[in-house]
XYZ file of C-alpha atoms in Angstrom:
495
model
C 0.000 0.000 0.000
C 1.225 3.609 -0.732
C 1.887 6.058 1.935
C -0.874 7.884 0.401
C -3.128 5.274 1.053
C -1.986 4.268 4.277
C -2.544 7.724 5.030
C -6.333 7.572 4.495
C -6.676 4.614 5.945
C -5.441 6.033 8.981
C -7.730 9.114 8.761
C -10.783 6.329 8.207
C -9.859 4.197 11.033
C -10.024 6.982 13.629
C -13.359 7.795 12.354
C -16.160 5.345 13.370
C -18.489 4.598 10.330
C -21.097 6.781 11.379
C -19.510 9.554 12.217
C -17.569 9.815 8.989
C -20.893 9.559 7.283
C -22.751 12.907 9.497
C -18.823 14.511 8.664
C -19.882 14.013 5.070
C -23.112 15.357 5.219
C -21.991 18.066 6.726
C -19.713 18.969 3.773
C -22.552 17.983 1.112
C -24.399 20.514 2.690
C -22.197 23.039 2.521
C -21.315 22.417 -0.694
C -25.112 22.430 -1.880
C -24.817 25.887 -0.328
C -22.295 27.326 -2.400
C -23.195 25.946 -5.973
C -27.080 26.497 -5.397
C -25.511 30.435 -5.746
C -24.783 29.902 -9.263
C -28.101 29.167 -10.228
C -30.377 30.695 -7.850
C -29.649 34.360 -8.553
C -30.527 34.384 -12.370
C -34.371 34.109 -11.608
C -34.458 37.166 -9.312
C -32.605 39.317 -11.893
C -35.723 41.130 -12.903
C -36.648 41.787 -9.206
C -32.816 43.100 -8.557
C -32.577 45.402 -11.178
C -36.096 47.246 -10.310
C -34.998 47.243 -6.535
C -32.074 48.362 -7.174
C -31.831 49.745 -10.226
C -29.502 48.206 -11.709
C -27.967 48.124 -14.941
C -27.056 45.481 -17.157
C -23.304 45.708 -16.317
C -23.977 45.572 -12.280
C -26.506 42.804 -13.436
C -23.951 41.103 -15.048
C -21.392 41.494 -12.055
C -23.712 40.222 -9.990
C -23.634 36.682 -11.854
C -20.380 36.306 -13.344
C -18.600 37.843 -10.247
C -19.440 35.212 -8.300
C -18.253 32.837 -10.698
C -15.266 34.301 -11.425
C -14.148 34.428 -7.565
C -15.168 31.341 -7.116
C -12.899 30.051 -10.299
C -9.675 31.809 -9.435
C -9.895 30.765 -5.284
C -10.408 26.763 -6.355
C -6.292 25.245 -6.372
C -4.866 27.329 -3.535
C -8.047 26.921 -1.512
C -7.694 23.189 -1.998
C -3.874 23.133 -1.907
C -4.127 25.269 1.432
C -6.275 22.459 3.244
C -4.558 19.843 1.968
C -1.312 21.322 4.167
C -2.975 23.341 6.923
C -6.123 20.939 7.461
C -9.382 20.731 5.857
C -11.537 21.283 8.932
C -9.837 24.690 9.908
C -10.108 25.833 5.843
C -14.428 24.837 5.640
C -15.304 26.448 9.000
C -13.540 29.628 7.743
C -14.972 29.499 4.097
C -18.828 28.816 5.368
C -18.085 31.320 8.097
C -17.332 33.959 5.394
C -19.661 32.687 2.917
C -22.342 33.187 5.883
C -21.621 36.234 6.404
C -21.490 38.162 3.073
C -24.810 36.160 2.329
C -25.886 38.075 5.069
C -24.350 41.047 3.508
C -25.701 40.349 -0.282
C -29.013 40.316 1.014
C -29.041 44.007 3.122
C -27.778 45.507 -0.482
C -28.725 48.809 -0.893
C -26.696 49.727 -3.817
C -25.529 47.448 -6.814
C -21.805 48.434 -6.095
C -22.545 46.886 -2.654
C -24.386 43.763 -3.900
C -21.525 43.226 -6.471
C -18.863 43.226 -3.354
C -21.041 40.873 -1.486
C -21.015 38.966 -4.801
C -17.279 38.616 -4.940
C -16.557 37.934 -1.262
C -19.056 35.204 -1.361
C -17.893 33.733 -4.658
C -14.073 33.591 -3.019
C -15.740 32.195 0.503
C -17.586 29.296 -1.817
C -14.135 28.415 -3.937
C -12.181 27.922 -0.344
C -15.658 25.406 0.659
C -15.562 22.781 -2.111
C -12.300 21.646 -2.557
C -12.232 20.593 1.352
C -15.312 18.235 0.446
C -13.528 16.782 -2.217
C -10.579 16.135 0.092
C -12.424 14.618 2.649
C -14.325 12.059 0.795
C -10.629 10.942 -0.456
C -9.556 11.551 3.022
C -12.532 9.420 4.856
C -12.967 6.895 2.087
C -11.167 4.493 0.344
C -10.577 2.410 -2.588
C -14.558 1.557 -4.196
C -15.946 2.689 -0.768
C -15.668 6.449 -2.355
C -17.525 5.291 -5.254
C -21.009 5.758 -2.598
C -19.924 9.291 -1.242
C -18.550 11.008 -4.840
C -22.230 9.474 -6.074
C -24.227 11.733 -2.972
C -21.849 14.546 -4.439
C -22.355 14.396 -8.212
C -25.717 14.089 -6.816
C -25.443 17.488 -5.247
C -24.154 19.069 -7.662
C -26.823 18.421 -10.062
C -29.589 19.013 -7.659
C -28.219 22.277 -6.782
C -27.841 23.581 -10.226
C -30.956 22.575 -11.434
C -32.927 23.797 -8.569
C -31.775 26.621 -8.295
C -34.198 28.204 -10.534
C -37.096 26.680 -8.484
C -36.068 27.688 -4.736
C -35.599 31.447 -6.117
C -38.641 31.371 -7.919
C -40.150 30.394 -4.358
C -38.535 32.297 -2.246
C -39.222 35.486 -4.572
C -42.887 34.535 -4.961
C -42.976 34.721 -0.705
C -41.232 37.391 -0.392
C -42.543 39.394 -3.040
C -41.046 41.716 -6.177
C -39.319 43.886 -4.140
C -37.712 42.147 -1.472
C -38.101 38.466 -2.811
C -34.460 38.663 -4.199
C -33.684 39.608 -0.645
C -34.376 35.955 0.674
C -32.283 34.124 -1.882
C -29.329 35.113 0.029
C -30.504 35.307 3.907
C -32.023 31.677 3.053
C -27.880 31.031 3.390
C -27.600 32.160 6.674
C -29.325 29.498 9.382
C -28.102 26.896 7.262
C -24.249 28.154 6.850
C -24.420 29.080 10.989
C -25.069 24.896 11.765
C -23.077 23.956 9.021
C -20.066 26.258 10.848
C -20.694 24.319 14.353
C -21.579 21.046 12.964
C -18.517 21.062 11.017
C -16.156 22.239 13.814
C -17.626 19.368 15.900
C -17.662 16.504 13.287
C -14.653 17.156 10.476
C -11.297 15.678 10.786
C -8.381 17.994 11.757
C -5.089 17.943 10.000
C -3.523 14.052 10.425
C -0.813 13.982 12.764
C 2.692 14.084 10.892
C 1.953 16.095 8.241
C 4.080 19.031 8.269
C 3.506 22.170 6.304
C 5.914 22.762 2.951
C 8.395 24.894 4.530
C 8.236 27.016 0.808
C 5.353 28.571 -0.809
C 4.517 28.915 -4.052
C 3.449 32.797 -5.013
C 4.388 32.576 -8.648
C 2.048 29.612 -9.595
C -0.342 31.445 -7.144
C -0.068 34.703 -9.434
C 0.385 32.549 -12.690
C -3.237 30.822 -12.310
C -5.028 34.044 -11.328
C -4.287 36.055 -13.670
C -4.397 32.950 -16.128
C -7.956 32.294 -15.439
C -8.725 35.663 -14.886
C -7.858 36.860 -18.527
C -9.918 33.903 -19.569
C -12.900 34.173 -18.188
C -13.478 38.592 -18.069
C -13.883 38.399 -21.929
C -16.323 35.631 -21.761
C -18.476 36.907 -18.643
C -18.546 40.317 -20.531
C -18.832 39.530 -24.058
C -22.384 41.529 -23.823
C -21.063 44.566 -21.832
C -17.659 44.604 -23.328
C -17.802 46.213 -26.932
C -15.397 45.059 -29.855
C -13.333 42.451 -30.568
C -10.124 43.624 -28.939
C -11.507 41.734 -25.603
C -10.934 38.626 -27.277
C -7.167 39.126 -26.952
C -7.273 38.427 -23.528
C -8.660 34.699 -23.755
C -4.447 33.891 -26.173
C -2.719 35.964 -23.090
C -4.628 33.915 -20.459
C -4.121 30.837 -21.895
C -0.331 31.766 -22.335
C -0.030 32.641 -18.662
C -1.984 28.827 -17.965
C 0.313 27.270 -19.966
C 3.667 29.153 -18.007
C 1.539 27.837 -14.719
C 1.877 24.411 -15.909
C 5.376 25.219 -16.932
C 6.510 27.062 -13.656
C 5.001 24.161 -11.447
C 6.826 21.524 -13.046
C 10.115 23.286 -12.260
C 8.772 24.067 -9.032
C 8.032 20.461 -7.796
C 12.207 19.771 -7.878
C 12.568 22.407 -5.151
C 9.270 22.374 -3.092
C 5.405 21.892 -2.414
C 3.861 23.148 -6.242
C 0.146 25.270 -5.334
C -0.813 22.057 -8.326
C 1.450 18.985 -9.018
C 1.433 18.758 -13.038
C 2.303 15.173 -12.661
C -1.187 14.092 -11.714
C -2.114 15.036 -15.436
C 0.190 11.997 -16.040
C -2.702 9.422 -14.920
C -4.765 9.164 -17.911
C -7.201 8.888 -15.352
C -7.294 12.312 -14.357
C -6.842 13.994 -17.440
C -8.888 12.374 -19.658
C -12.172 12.727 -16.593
C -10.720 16.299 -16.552
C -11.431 16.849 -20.122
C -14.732 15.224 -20.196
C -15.814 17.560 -17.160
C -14.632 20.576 -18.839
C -16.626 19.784 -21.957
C -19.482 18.316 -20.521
C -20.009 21.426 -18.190
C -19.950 23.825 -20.870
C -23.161 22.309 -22.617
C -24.659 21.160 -19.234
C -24.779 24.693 -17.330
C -25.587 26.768 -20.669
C -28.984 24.511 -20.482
C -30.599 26.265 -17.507
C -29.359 29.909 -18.408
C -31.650 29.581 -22.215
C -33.946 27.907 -20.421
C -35.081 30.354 -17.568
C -34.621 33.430 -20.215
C -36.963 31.781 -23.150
C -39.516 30.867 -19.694
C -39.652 34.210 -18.494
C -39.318 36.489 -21.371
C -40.005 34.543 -24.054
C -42.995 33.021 -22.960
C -43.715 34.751 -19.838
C -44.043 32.563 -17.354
C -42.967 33.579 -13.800
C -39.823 33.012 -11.632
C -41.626 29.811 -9.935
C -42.874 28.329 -12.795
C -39.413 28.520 -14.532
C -38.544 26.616 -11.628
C -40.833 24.270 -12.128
C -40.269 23.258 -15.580
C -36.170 22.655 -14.611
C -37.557 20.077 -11.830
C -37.492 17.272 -13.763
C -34.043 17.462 -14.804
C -33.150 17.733 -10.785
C -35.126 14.606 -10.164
C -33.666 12.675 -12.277
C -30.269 14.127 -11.774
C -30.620 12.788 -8.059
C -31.610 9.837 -8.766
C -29.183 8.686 -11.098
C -25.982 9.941 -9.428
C -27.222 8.106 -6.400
C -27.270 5.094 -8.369
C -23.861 5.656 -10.894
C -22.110 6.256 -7.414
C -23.029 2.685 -6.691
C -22.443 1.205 -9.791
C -19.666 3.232 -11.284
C -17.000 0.593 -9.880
C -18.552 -2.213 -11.824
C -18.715 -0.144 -15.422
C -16.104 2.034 -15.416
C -15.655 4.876 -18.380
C -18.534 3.294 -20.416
C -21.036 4.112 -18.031
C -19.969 7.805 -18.379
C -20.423 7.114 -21.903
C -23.644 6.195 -21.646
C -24.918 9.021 -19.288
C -23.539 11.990 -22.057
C -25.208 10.306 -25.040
C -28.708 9.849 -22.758
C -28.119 13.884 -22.344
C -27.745 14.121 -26.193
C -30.538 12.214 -26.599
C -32.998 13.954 -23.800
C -32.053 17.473 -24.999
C -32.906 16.696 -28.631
C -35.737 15.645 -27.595
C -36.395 18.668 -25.781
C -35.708 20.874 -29.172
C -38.523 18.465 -31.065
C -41.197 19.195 -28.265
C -40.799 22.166 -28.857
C -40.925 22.459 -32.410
C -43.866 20.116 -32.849
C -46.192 21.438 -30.058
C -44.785 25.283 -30.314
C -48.090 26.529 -28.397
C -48.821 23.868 -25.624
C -47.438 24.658 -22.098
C -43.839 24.206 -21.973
C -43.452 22.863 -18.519
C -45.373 20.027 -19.343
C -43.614 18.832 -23.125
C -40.452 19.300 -21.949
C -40.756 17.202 -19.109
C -40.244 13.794 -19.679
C -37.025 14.754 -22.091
C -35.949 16.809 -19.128
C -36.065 14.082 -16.742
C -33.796 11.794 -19.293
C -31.254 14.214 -19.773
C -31.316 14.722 -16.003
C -31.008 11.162 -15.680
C -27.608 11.030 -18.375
C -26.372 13.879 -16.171
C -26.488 11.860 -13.120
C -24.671 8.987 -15.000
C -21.473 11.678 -16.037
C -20.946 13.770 -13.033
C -20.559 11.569 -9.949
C -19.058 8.225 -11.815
C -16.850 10.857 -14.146
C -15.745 12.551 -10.365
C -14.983 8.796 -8.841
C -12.877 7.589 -12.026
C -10.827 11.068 -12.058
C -9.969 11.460 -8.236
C -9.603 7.512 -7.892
C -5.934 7.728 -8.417
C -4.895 11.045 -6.691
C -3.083 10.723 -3.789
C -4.592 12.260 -0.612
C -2.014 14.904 0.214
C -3.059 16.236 -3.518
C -6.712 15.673 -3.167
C -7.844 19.205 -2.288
C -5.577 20.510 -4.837
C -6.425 18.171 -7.626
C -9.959 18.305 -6.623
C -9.900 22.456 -6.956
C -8.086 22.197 -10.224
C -10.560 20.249 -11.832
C -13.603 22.025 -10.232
C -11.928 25.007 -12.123
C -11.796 23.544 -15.387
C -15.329 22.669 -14.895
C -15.948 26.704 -14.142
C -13.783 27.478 -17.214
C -15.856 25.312 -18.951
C -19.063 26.750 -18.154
C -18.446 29.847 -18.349
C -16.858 29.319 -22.418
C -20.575 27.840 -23.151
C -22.743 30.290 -21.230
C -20.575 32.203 -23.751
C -21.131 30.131 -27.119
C -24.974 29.162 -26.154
C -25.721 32.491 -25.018
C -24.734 34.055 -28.468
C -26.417 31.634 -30.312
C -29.335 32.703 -28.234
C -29.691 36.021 -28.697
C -28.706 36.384 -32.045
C -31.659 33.817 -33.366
C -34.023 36.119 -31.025
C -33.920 39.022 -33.400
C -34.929 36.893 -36.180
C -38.432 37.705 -36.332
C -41.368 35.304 -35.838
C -41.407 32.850 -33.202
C -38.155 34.213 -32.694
C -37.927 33.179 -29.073
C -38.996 29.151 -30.110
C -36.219 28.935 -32.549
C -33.745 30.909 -30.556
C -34.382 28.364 -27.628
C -34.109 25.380 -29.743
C -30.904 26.213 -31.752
C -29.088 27.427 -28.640
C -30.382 24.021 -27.064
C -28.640 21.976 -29.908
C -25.151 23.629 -29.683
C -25.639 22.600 -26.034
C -26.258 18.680 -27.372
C -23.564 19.573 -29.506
C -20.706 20.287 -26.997
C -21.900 17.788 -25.198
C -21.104 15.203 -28.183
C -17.658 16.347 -27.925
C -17.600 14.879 -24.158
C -19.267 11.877 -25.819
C -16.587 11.785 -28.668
C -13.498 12.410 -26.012
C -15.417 8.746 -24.110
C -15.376 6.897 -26.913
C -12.148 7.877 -28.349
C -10.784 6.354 -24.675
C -13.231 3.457 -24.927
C -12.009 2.656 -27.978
C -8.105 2.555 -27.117
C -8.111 1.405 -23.877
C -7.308 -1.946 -24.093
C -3.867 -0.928 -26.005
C -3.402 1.550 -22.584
C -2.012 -0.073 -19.589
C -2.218 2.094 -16.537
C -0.902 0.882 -13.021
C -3.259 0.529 -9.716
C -4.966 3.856 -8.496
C -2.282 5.734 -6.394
C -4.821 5.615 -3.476
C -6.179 1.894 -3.466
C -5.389 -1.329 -3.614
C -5.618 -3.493 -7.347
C -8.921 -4.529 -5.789
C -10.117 -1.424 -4.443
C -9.614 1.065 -6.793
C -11.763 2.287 -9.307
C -11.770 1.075 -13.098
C -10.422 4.151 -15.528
């Protein structure tokens, strides 16, 4: 067995069963928390910019800020609880994600709600790596197949329901202070996560030193890196020209000196990200696949509420509504691909992305054949199968790529590919959303066909996570990749 291995065992053995479980609800919670603030905000736009008034650029702000804070915090969040303790690192980041929740929601000016925004998005990036770490911390071998299922799980649920618990909470709390309660709703539930996680999360194991050198030139490297990437695509609307598109080459330059700097950097101490983990096909290749995947999966929900509300006019809860069956069988699914995902492997990732393809082009036909009926109820039952696919990619695609990280890297390799997966979104929101709008000013029925184009690119990129699958499927029987760093040859997760 590997040190790293023997080191989670350790950590699992002083935990009893049970109380390992409540430490990892605890985390899921928290982590439901902070991604349900992607989601949630977009159907209370049109309540915060009359309460407010706010423009389109605050408006904007006040979505992609919180994205991009969250993005940019992801590695050194997870690298710094990987060394100082994960317990320590999630109090602090629900503590401060708490609190400017609290603050969001007493906004009296947009320039205050955007610096609520980008606290809150930094507070959430510290949060989810530290789940990540302790599932590979508490867990081991195929037992982390169960736990990484609950989370895929969670993360589905919370982006998908978003849209319904703001549509609630702004239909009790009404037009002008509805928008209000989608951030206080944080604040009970971030206060017990705070004392039920100081009471029930591991500390730092015993013997693990911190790296007696830092790393504050990969640190700079990867902000500005994925800064410069995602500005031009959170602003494409507010941002006028084309010379913003010279960021994404520089961005992508400083990335690539990251990767470059931390390979040096890992002969002379602790690297912020060790580059060597993108030497397990493994990782890389689930990596890829979550990058793509969650470029066509989170563009989905952002057409969706905009052709619901202004398009067709439906309200914020109804919007909500219509997304539900895509959470359902999100849930569902990842609960059962956690189970199963050590028996199937890659293929059953396969299968979930082309049941996505599948649901969402059937989404697009209902659509065009019954143009006039009620939308919540076509789109439905294609809904809940492409909620169903996406249960089958996240959680089993999160098991296979983790499965051979080691778990002084976990929090680190965790954050790095949560970031990709924010890159990635944020690069379709981009794509999809100009599809979008540039089919709406097409005349007739403008909104119908703008929803159902922008909903095929989604398939489309989608396909390309499909394609990447079977491209491995296809070749990996000529590929011969040792045990998982973390397990055992029987323990460990199939690639």
């Amino acid at each position: 067995m590997s040190p790293a291995a023997g080191g989670s065992s350790n950590a699992a053995a002083a935990y009893d069963n049970r109380r390992r479980w409540q430490a990892l609800g605890v985390g899921l919670v928290a982590a439901f928390m902070t991604l349900l603030d992607i989601s949630i905000v977009n159907v209370a736009i049109p309540s915060l910019e009359h309460a407010l008034r706010a423009g389109p650029s605050d408006l904007q702000w006040v979505l992609s800020g919180y994205a991009l804070a969250f993005g940019l915090v992801l590695v050194p969040a997870g690298r710094f609880g990987d060394v100082r303790g994960r317990r320590n690192t999630f109090v602090f980041g629900v503590g401060l994600f708490t609190l400017t929740s609290a603050l969001a929601g007493l906004a009296q000016s947009p320039g205050w709600l955007i610096a609520a925004r980008l606290l809150q998005g930094a507070a959430a990036g510290l949060v989810n790596p530290q789940v990540t770490g302790l599932i590979q911390q508490l867990f081991q071998g195929a037992e982390r197949a169960r736990p990484f299922g609950l989370l895929g799980a969670t993360i589905g649920i919370s982006t998908a329901v978003g849209p319904l618990l703001g549509g609630l909470l702004i239909a009790a709390g009404g037009p002008d202070h509805g928008w209000r309660w989608v951030f206080f709703v944080n604040v009970p539930v971030g206060v017990v996560a705070v004392l039920l996680g100081l009471r029930l999360l591991p500390g730092r194991p015993p013997g693990r030193a911190a790296p007696a050198r830092r790393d504050p030139v990969g640190v700079t490297l990867l902000a500005v890196g994925v800064t410069l990437v995602l500005l031009p695509l959170m602003q494409r609307e507010q941002w006028h020209g084309p010379v913003k598109w010279l960021l994404l080459p520089a961005g992508l330059i400083a990335l690539a000196g990251f990767g470059l700097w931390e390979r040096r950097y890992a002969r002379q101490g602790a690297p912020l990200f060790d580059v060597r983990l993108f030497g397990r096909k493994s990782y890389t290749l689930g990596s890829v696949i979550a990058l793509i995947y969650f470029g066509g999966f989170s563009a989905i929900f952002f057409i969706f509420t905009l052709y619901l509300q202004s398009g067709r006019g439906y309200s914020a809860l109804v919007a909500g509504l219509a997304i539900t069956p895509f959470a359902l069988g999100s849930a569902v699914a990842s609960a059962v691909g956690g189970r199963i995902v050590n028996r199937f492997g890659r293929p059953l990732v396969a299968v979930g992305l082309l049941t996505v393809v599948v649901g969402l082009g059937l989404v697009a036909l209902a659509i065009e054949l019954a143009p006039h009926a009620p939308v919540p109820w076509v789109t439905a039952a294609p809904l809940l199968l492409a909620g169903i696919g996406s249960g089958l990619v996240i959680a089993p695609n999160q098991t296979l790529t983790l499965s051979q990280v080691p778990v002084p890297q976990a929090g680190s390799g965790a954050g790095m590919l949560q970031t990709g997966q924010r890159i990635g979104s944020a690069v379709g929101i981009a794509v999809v959303g100009a599809v979008f709008f540039s089919a709406v000013t097409a005349g007739n029925d403008a909104w119908s066909r703008a929803f159902e184009r922008s909903l095929l690119v989604s398939a489309g990129i989608i396909a390309l996570a499909l394609l990447v699958a079977l491209a491995d499927l296809t070749h990996r029987e000529k590929r011969k990749e040792g045990p998982p760093i973390n397990a055992s040859r029987r323990g460990g997760a199939p690639s």
